[in-house]
Amino acid sequence: MMKPRIGGALAAMTLAAGMAGPVAAADDTFKIGVITFLSGQAAESFGVPAWNGGKLLVDMLNEGGRLPAPYDQQGFGGMNIEVVVVDEAGGATKQVQEFRNLVQREEVDAVVGYVSSGDCLAVPPVADELKAFTILYDCGTPRVFEDGSYDYVFRTAAHATMDNVSLARYLKSRNFDVPSFAGLNQDYAWGQDSWADFTGAMTQLYPDAEVKTALFPKFGAGQYGTEISALLRENPALVHSSNWGGDLQGFLIQATARGLHERAQLALAAGDHVIPQLQDKMPDGIFLGARGVNGLAAQARGGELKELTDTMWEAYEAEYGTFPVQAPFRMWQALFGLKTAVEKAMAENGGTKPTSEELAAAMKGLSWDAPSGHIEMALADGHQAIQPNAIGTTKWNADAGKMELVDVEYYDARCVNPPEGIKSQDWLAQGFPGAQCD
Amino acid sequence: MRSKLFLGATAAFAVLAAGSVILPDWAMFLCAMALAKGLVCLGIVGMMRGGVVSFGQGLYYCIGAYTATLVANSFGVSDIFLLTLLSALACLLVGMAFGPLLSSYRGIFFAMLSLALSMVLYGSLSKMSVIGGTDGLNIAAPTFLGWAPEGRPLQTALYIYVVAIVVIAGTLMRIYFDSEQGLITLATRDNELRVEYLGASVRNIMTYNYVFGAVLGGIGGTIAALALGHVDPEFAFWTTSGEFVFVAILAGYLSVPAVFVAAIILELVRSFSNLYFPNTWQLALGIFLLVVIVLLPNGLGSLVGRRKGNAA
């Protein structure tokens, strides 16, 4: 039999692979592993703009002195930032393997990544096992910290409950009459959860509103002729959708062609990221969220974060010829948070590169400013961020040739996020106990 | 012949087990995952010897993974031996239910029907938000007969466990392949009608092969789930099944060890292309697959067979 010979080849091969070993970062370099979608449906909408924004910020930080205080120090506490980028496409199985490779083979000092909720659920146990400091920068599911607790894992963006609670609050604060509503959401966890959050919030704020229909076309369906017919027939006052990317673009173009937006109010929980693609094909008068005070809502906000926001906005426009939407904002708030944590840890340990333990201690309960507002690690024992949110109404400015957001309402982080110690679904069911809205 | 086989198996175990000492952490994990997937592929190879390819082996990979996860989460069972046994049993039952149905189909009909079954499971799991829907759910690290290691010892234990199963399963399958039944399978590939005329039941043989594939798939899925700590419906998705088929084709049906070598090669190529070509790793992987198919149409196993001048 040939077993020994093949076994020998196998051993030689794996040994060779082992010797193509890691290059640990030097003490004056902070190495981060970034995981985001570079291929697949989520690449155009989230992964690529997020990393465009991230790359830009890393370059600006490495150069030093291009950002206003408190981010005027070069790199992370004077250390150069080095980045290894990995594609998030391929599913949770592949991501767990890639995570191990980043930590054990590439020996990164921190991992920043994950748009997909499935990946965000799969990676944290491994991060804790390897004691690897990890930031989840984008994914939505509240389950990460509601079903588990991790020492080395932090999410620097609010979870998705905020998106739909804000949308419902926007309707209420604009005195929008909602006798009935319907939903069109993608048939996977994101769409199902968004619809559950939205109906949960509506039950509290509009107890008499009737749910006409809840449609769940397949993820990536692209064709919504049947669904639009159903929506036109049911004739709800409002249509909710958390669709994103090509699915949202397809739905909007097909719905406007058939006049759905004139017969029902469209409310999009996370729709801002398709504006650069759709431009004036995005109809006026849509209620629009951006999963935080991101994109157009951040630019319209002004205030004390104006300088930071404008610096990033202008650099992004100059570099990529389009304006930044939600994804780069969420990447920025993760990197600014990481920078703040690294520098805090270095102030405490005497200026050497912090270990994972020191980083985790510094990150816990941290708060910092980002272009998207004041971020606080307020939930899950200091591991889950809350952040303010904004909803606005689209209005095409034909003179300037660009989309604007009007009638923007800003919501305090504690108004649209559940307080510590209560699960999002319970918080919705109990009528937002502890919500602080002024 | 038999003693040579056991000698080979022992040597293979020794070589693979040595990996637990010499391999760095990431490579040991990669090998453990590759070997677990290799088990599933070994099941496909068993069917390939009879001339059919299952495009839905993700069905059993997924049933195994979900059985282990649901049992672990509902009843607090964490023993890897018990979980593997339960998953294998679940897959045995499902395999025995579908085996007789599928065994009368050949070629593309067999492939598509098996694919359809796995996609039915994928669709159903995606809809079940009680168990996480498309996001899936987590499973805690396994224990070994009451021993609960952490860190490197846990990875080592898992690796040794999968190596032991791979060697046992590989040896058993080799014995089966060389048995009367196994040789009839090979004959079926050449001329099914003649085999029937000789008095053997091709349907029975095909059912056996399918059921063995089911059990191997379930074991592979259980180990993969325990190693990853997470399961999701992607386990049953056609791309997962497609990957198994690819490994089987890469290995060819001539050699058992080739299956596991092929599985490890695929994982290594994917891992490194992902790192060095983050934007074009699919392209790199695709080119690798094409080159292998062009240069080795009968798979890696043919390298061994050619030298031996013996194709069994």
Coordinates of C-alpha atoms in Angstrom, one line a residue, chain A residues 194 217 219 260 282 389 426:
Chain A
S194 CA -35.6 44.0 10.9
P217 CA -38.6 37.7 -1.2
F219 CA -32.1 37.3 -0.8
L260 CA -45.7 52.6 -5.5
M282 CA -34.1 57.5 -5.9
N389 CA -29.2 57.8 15.1
D426 CA -38.1 42.3 25.5

